[in-house]
Amino acid sequence: MKPLRLGVFASGRGSNFAAILAAIDGRRLNASVDVLISNDPAAGALETARARGVRAETVSSAGFDSRDAFVSRLTEVLRESGAGFIALAGYMKRVPPEVVALYPGRIVNIHPALLPAFGGKGMYGRHVHEAVIRQGCKVTGVTVHLVDEQYDRGPILAQRCVPVLPGDTAETLAGRVLETEHSLYPEVLQAFAEGRVRIRGGIAFIE
Ligand code: GAR
């Protein structure tokens, strides 16, 4: 099997990106990261990429006169990198539909809750954990899903539960959820690398 050639999109600190790199180093993931793209020039993920010699690019809609110019720069960076698969790792922007159309069934996202609960617009990062605690949930978790044109709505690939403990704050819960994210995401990417992902009737299965 050929290595999965990844473009990783990240908006922040990039601990999931680091976990992907660690899984590649540890030979648990047969992949290369060909480019790291962020919408935020201050993202820690860009630093991690540069330190590792991974091409790091800031591509933000704010930096372009038109939406078309932004989308064409994004697709150009991806094409130049040779990435054939996109992993969103804490990317807080919507992927333009033009990019989704270029990578059908080849864009995945990790979400810090059990979708379809606690997903959708505005539900990202600590907002998710605050809502889970406010609701009194006893269990939350991690979802990895395919990306389509809608926020957090594509076919679910894998989910793993994480307990919500008495006295949890958004920070303590986020930390526990992140540990599970860091193991689950490379596992799902490896399933793609091994060609073990099937979609039937809009439902995704890992064999
Ligand atoms: C992660 O918890 C990820 O699941 C979440 O942002 C965090 C990024 O952390 N993503 C979303 O909320 C997307 N809707 P990281 O920058 O340390 O990987």
Coordinates of C-alpha atoms in Angstrom, one line a residue, residues 1-4 30 193:
M1 CA 0.0 0.0 0.0
K2 CA 1.2 3.5 -0.9
P3 CA 1.5 6.0 2.0
L4 CA -1.5 8.4 2.4
N30 CA 1.6 4.9 6.8
A193 CA -4.1 4.1 4.1

